[in-house]
XYZ file of N, CA and C in Angstrom:
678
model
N 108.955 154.549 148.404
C 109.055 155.508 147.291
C 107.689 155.651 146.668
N 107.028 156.998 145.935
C 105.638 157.074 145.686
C 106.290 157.377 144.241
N 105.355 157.071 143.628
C 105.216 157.251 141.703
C 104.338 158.641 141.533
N 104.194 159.062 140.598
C 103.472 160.327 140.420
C 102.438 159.505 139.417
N 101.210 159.658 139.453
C 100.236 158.490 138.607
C 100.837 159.436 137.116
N 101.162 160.756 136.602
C 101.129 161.625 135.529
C 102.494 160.927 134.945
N 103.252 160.635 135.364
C 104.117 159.897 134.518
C 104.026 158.309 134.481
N 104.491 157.862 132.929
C 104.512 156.331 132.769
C 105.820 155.716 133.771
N 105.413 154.542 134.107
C 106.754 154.115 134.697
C 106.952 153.130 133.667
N 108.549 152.670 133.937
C 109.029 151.653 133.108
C 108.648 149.911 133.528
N 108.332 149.100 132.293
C 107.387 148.278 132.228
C 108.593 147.270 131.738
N 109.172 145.655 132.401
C 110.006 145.152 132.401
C 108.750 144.108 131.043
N 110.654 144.177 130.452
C 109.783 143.024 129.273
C 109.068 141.948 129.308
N 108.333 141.814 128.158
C 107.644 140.843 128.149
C 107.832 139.666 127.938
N 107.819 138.106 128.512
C 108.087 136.646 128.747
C 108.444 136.728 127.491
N 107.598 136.782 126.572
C 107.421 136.408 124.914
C 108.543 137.062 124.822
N 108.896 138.426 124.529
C 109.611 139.089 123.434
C 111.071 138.637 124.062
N 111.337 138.303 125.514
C 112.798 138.302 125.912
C 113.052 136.975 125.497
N 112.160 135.775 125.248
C 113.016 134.284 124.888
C 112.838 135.013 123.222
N 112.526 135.940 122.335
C 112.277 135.775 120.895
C 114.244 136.335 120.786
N 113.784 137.654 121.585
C 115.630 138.020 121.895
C 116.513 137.015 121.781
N 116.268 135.612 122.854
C 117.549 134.863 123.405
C 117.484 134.097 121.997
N 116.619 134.099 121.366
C 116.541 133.055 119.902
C 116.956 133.268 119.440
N 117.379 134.583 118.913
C 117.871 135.449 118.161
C 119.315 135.747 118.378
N 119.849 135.806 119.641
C 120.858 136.181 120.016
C 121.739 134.635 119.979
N 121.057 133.750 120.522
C 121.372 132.054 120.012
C 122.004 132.030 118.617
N 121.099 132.127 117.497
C 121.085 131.527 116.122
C 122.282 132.746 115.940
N 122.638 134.031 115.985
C 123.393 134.591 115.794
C 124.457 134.059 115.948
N 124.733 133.720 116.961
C 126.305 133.042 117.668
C 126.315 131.458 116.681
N 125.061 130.699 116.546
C 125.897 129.353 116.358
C 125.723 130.018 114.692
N 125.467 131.082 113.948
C 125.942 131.553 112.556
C 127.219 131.863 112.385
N 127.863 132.170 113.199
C 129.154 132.886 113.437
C 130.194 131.462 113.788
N 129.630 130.796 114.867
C 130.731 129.507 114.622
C 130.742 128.520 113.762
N 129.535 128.561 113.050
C 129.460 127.474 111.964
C 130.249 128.284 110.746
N 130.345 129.420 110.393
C 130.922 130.088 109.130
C 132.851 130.208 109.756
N 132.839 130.461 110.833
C 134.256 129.913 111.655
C 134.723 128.568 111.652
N 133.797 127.728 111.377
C 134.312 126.046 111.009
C 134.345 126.110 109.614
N 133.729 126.702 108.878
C 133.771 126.702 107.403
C 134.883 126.977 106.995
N 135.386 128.400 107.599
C 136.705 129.128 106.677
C 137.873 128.393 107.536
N 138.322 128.182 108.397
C 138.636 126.869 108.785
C 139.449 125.927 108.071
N 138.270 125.154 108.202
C 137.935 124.441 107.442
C 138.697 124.160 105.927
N 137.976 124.807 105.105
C 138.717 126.092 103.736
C 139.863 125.865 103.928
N 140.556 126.468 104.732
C 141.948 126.635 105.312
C 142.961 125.607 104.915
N 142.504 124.687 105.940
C 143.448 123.577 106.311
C 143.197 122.827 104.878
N 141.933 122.757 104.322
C 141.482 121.906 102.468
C 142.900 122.596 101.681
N 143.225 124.043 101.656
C 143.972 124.698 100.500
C 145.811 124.057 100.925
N 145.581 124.260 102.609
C 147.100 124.262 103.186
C 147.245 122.334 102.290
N 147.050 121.767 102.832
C 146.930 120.376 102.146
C 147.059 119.870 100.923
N 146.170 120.337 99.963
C 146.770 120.767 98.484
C 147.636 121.347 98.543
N 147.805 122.251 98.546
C 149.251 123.161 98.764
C 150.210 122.342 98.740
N 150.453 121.504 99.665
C 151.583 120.376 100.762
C 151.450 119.500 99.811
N 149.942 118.640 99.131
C 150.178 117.700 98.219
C 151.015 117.930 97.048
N 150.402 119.210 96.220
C 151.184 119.816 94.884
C 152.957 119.771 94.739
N 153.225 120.191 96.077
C 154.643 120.477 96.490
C 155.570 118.808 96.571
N 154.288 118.070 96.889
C 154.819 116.956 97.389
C 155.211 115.836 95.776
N 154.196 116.157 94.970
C 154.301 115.904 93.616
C 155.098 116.078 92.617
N 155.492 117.552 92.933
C 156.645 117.982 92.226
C 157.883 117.364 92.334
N 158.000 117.090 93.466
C 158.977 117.162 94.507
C 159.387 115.175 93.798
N 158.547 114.744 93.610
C 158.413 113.664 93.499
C 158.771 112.778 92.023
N 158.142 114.028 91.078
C 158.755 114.461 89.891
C 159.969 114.372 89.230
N 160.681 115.455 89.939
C 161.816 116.039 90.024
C 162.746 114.923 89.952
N 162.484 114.074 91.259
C 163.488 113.197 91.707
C 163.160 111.970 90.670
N 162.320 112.063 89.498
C 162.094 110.844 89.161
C 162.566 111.374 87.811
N 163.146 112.557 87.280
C 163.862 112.909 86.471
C 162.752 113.454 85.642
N 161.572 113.875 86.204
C 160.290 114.179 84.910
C 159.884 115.518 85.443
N 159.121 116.460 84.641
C 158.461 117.712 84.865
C 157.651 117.593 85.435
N 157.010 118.407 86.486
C 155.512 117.993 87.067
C 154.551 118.107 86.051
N 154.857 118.974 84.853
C 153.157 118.805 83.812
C 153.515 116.805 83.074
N 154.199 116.211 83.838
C 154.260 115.000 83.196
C 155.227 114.642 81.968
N 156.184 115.852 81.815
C 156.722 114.830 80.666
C 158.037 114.684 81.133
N 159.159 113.595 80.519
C 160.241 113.395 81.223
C 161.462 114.460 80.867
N 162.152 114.420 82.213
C 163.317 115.651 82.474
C 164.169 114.750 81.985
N 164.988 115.471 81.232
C 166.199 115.393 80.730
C 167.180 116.654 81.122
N 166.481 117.785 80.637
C 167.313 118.881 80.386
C 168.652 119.223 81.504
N 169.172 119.681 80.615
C 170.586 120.463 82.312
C 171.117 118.968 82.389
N 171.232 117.997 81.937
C 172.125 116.894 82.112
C 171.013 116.086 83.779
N 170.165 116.678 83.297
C 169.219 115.229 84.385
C 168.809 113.956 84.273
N 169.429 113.460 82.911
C 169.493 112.032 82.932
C 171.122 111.877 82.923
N 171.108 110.245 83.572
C 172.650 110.500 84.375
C 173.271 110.186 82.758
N 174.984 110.532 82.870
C 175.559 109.764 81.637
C 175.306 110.539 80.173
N 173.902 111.393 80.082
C 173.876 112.255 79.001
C 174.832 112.823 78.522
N 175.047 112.752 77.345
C 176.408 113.491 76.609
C 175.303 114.534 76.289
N 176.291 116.056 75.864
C 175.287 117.012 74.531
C 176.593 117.700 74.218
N 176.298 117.853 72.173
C 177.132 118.884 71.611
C 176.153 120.063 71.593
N 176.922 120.742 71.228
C 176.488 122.783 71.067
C 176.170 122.308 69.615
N 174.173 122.137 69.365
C 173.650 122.094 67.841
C 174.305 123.322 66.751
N 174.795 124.733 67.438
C 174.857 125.384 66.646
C 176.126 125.043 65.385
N 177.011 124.391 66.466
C 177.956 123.363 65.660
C 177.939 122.166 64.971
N 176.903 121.307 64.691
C 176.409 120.355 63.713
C 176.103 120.919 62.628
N 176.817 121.025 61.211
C 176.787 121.058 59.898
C 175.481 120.826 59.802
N 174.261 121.306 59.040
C 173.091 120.795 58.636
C 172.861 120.701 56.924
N 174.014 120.728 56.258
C 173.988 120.923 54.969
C 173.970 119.438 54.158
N 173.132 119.309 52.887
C 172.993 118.278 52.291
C 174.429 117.563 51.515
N 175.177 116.426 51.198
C 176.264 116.414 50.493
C 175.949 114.973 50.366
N 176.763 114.722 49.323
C 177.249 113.246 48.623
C 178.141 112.342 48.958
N 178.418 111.453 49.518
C 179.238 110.431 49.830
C 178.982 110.595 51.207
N 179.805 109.880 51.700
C 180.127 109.701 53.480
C 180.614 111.158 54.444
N 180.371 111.440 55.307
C 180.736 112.107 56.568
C 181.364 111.300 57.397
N 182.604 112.436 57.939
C 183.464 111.602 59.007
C 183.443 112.818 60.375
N 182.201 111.541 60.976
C 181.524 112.440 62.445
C 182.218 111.975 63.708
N 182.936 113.147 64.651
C 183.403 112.828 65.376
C 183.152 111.787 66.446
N 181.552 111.786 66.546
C 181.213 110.543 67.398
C 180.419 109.376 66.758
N 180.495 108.621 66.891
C 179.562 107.524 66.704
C 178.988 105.956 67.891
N 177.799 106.397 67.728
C 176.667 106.891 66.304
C 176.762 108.393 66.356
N 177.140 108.919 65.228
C 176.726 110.619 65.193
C 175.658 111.044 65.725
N 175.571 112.188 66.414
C 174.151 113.225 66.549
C 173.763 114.452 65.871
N 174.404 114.225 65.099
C 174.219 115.394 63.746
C 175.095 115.872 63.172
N 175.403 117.008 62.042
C 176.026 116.900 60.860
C 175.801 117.502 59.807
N 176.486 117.535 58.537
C 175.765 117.138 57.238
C 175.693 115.548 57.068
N 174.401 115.787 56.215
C 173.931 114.442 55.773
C 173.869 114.508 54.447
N 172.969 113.199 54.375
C 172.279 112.791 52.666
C 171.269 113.512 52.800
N 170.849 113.829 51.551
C 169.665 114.652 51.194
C 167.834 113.530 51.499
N 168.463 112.188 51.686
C 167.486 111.406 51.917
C 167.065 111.095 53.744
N 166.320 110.844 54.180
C 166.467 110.158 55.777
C 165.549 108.755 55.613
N 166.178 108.103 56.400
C 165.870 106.247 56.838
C 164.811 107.428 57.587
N 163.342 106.092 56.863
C 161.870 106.183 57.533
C 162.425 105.606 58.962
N 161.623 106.641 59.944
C 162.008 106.675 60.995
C 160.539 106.358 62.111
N 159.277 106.127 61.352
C 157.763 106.126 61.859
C 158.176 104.781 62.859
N 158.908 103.919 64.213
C 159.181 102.701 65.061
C 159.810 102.125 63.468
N 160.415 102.338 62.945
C 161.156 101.683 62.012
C 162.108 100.466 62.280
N 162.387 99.536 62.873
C 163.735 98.452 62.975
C 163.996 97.903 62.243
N 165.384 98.099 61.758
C 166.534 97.813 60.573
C 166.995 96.804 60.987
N 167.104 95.559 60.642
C 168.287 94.833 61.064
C 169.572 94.380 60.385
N 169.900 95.158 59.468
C 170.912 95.965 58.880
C 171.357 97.250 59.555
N 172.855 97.409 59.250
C 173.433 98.895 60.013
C 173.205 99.680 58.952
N 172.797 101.465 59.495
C 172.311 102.233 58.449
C 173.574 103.017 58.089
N 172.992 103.711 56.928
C 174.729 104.664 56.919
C 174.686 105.644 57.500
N 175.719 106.358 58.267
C 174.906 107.342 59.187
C 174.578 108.508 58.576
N 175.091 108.732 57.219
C 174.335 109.779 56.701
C 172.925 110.033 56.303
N 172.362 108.711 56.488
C 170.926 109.059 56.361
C 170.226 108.801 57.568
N 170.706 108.417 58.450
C 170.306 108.223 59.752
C 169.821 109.963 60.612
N 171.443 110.347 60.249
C 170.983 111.492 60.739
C 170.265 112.639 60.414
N 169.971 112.561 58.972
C 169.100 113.261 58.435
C 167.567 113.147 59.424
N 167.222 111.342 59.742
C 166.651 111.402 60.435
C 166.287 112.599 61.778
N 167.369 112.182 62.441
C 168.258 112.604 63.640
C 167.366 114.342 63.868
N 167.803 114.889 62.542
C 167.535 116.769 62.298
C 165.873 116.594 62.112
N 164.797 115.612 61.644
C 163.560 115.467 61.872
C 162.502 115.128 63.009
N 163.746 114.898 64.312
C 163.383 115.150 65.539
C 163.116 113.753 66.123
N 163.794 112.462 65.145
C 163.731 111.130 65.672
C 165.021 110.876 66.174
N 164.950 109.867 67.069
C 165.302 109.382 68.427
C 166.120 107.953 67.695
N 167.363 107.615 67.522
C 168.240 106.478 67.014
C 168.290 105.622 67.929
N 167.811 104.290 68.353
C 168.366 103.447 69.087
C 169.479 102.469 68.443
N 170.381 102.115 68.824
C 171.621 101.361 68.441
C 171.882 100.356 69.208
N 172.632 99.822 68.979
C 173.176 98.574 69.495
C 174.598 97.694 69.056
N 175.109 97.130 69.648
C 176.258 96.198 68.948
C 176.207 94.546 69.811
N 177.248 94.022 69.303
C 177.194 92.564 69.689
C 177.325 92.403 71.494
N 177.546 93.174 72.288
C 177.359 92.998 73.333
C 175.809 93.054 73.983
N 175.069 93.633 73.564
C 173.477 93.688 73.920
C 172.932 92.224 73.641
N 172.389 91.860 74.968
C 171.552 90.769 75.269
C 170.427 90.821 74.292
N 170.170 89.606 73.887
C 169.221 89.361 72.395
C 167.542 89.579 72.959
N 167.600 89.546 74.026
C 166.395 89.810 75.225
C 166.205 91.392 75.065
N 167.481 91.816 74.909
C 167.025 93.522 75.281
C 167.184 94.222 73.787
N 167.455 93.714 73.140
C 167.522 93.888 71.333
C 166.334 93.641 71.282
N 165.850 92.410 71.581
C 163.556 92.199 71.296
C 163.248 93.665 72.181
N 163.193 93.741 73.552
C 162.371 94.473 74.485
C 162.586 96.352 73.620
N 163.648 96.683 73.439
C 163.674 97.877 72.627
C 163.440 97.478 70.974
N 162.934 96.573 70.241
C 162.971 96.151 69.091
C 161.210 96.645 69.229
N 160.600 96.148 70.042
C 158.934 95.813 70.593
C 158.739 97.539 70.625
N 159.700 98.254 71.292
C 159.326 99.390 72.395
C 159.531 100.732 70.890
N 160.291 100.182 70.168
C 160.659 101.585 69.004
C 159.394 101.249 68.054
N 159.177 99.900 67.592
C 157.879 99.870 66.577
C 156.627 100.455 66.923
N 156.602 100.813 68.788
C 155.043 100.955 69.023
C 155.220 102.638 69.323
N 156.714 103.452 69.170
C 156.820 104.544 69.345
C 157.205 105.178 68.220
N 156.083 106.546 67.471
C 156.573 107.150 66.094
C 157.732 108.001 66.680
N 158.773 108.086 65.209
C 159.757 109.340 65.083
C 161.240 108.242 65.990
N 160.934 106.851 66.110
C 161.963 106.615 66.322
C 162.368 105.425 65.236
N 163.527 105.421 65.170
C 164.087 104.042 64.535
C 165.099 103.335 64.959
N 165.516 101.895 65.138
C 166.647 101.359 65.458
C 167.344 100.661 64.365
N 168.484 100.443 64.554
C 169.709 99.395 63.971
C 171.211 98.640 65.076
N 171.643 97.953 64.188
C 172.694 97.324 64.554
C 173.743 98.682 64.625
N 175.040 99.050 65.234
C 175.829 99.609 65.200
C 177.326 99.108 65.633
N 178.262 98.396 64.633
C 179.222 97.728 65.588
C 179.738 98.797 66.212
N 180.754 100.004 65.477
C 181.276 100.651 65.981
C 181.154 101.409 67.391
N 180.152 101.268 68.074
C 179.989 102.035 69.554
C 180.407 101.244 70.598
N 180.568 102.267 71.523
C 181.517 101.748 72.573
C 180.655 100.777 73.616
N 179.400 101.338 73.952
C 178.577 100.842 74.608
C 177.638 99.938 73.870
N 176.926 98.608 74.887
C 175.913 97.601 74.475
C 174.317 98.434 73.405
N 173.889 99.148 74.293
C 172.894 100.290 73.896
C 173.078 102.085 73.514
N 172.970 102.319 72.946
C 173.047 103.793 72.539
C 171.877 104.421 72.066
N 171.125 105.621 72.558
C 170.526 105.887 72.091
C 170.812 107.715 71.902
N 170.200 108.053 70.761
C 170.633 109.209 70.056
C 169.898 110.040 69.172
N 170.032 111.357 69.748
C 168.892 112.717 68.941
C 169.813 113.248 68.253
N 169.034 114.545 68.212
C 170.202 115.761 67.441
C 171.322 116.574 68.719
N 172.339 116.334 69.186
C 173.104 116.715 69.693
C 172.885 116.317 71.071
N 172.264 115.170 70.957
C 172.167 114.380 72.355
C 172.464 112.357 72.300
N 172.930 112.392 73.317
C 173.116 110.705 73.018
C 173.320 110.218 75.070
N 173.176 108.882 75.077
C 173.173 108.231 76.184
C 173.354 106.728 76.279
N 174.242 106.698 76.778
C 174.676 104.619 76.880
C 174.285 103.972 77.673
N 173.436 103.058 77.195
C 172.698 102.251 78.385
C 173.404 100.548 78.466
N 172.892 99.778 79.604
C 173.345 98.484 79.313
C 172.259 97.739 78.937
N 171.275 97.770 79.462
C 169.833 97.023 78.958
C 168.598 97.753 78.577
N 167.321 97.147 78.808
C 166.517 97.955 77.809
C 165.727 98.343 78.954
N 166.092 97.966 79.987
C 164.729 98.318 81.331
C 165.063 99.607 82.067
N 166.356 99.600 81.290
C 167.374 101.241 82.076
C 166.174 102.667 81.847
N 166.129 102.893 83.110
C 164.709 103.847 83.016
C 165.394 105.371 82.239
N 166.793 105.144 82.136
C 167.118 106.589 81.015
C 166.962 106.559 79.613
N 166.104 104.891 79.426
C 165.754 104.292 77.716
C 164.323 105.122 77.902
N 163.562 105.176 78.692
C 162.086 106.278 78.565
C 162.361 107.349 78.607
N 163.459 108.010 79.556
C 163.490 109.345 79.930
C 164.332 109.822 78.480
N 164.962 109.297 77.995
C 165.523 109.690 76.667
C 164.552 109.846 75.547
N 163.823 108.548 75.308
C 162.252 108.856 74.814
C 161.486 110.250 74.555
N 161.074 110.146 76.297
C 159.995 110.815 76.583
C 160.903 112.386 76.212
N 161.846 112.750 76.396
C 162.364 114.021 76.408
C 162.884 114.174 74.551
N 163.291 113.026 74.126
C 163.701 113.676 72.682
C 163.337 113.196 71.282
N 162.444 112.343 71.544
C 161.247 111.885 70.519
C 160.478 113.597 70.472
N 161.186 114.463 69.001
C 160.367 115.556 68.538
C 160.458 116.377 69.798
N 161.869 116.601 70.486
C 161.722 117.262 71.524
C 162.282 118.708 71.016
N 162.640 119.993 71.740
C 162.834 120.981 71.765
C 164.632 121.253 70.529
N 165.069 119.877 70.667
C 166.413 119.900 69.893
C 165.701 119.790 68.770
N 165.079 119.691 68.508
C 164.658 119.329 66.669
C 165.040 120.244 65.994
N 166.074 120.063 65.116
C 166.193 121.300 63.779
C 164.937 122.080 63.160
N 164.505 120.816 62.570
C 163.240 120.813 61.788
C 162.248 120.199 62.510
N 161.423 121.079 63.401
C 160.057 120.237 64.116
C 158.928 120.552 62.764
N 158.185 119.183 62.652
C 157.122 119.150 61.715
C 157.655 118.359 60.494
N 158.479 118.435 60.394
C 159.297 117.482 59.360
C 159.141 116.211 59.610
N 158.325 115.420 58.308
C 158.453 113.717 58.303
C 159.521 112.525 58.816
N 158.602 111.565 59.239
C 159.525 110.531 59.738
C 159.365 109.005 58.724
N 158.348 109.888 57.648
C 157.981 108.524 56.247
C 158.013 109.581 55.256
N 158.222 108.455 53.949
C 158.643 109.010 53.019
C 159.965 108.965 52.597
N 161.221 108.616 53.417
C 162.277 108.542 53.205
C 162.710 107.333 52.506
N 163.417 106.665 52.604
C 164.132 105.153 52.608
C 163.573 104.339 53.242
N 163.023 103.100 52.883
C 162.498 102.074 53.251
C 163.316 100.746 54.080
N 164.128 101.243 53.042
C 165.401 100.123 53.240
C 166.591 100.392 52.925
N 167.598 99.786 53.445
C 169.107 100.281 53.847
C 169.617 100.594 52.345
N 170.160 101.329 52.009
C 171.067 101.611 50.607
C 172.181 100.601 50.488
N 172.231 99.912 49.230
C 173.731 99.506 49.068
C 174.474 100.196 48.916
């Protein structure tokens, strides 16, 4: 074949510029699989959290508590929970005694006064009309009668002084060893290690039943009325 000298012929690249190409065409590709291990990567980090979060809840739930940490009660998730309809507890002030269908009552009319309720322990029985005055200030009644082990009378005796908005006493009249009791909530325990003695706590120490949230737990009665 002859060339015509008047035209250029084509001139195969140069050593240099074709490895600058393959460098180029290199670093391209391992940019592309390294940002492909990244998102990846990413991926499987979110799927995992994801799976942990779920796994937490989940974990929660079954332990009778909310995942933001505080304890479940509600909907009857602690076992044995009694609840009245608050809209039916009398909240009016009166003189002498109330005759409350349950006892220890969970609300009512009361006395115009409430038993200081700041870990308060009575070891005198209170009257329940000032108890529950408490009760409508969003504190938590622990009770007891002569069947409760003198072990678990100290261990909830220890556990109400170091927790505000609750108070305890003696109670013969209840059916059960332990009782503990809000405003239209109550629960019978046998000892003090019964994990529905926190979850009762944690859910109605100033919980969502409170008549009066913000209302004092001092200032009331110091000591039992004759």
């Amino acid at each position: 074949m002859s060339f015509d000298p008047r035209y250029p012929q084509p001139q195969a690249p140069a050593p240099g510029a074709r490895s600058t190409r393959n460098r180029a065409i290199a670093i391209g590709l391992g940019a592309a699989v390294v940002a492909g291990l990244v998102a990846f990567g990413s991926f499987l980090l979110l799927e995992n959290s994801a799976a942990d979060e779920k796994s937490d809840n989940a974990s929660a739930a079954h332990d009778g508590k909310h995942p933001g940490g505080h304890g479940g009660a509600k909907g009857g998730a602690i076992e044995g929970l009694k609840s009245w309809d608050a809209a039916k507890l009398g909240r009016q002030h009166v003189a002498g005694t109330v005759d409350y269908p349950m006892k220890p009552p969970v609300g009512g009319d009361h006395n115009a006064s409430w038993m200081n309720c700041d870990g308060d322990v009575y070891e005198k029985a209170l009257p329940d009309v000032n108890a529950v005055h408490s009760l409508e200030h969003g504190a938590v009644w622990v009770t007891y009668n002569g069947s409760a082990a003198e072990t678990d009378v100290a261990a909830l005796a220890e556990r109400v002084e170091k927790t505000p908005f609750t108070l305890m006493s003696p109670y013969a009249g209840q059916e059960g060893a332990i009782t503990l009791s809000a405003w239209g909530k109550q629960v019978t325990v046998d000892s003090a290690d019964d994990r529905r003695v926190d979850q009762f706590l944690t859910e109605y120490v100033q919980g969502a039943q409170t008549p009066e949230p913000g209302a004092p737990c001092t200032g009331g009665l110091a000591t039992v009325p004759q």
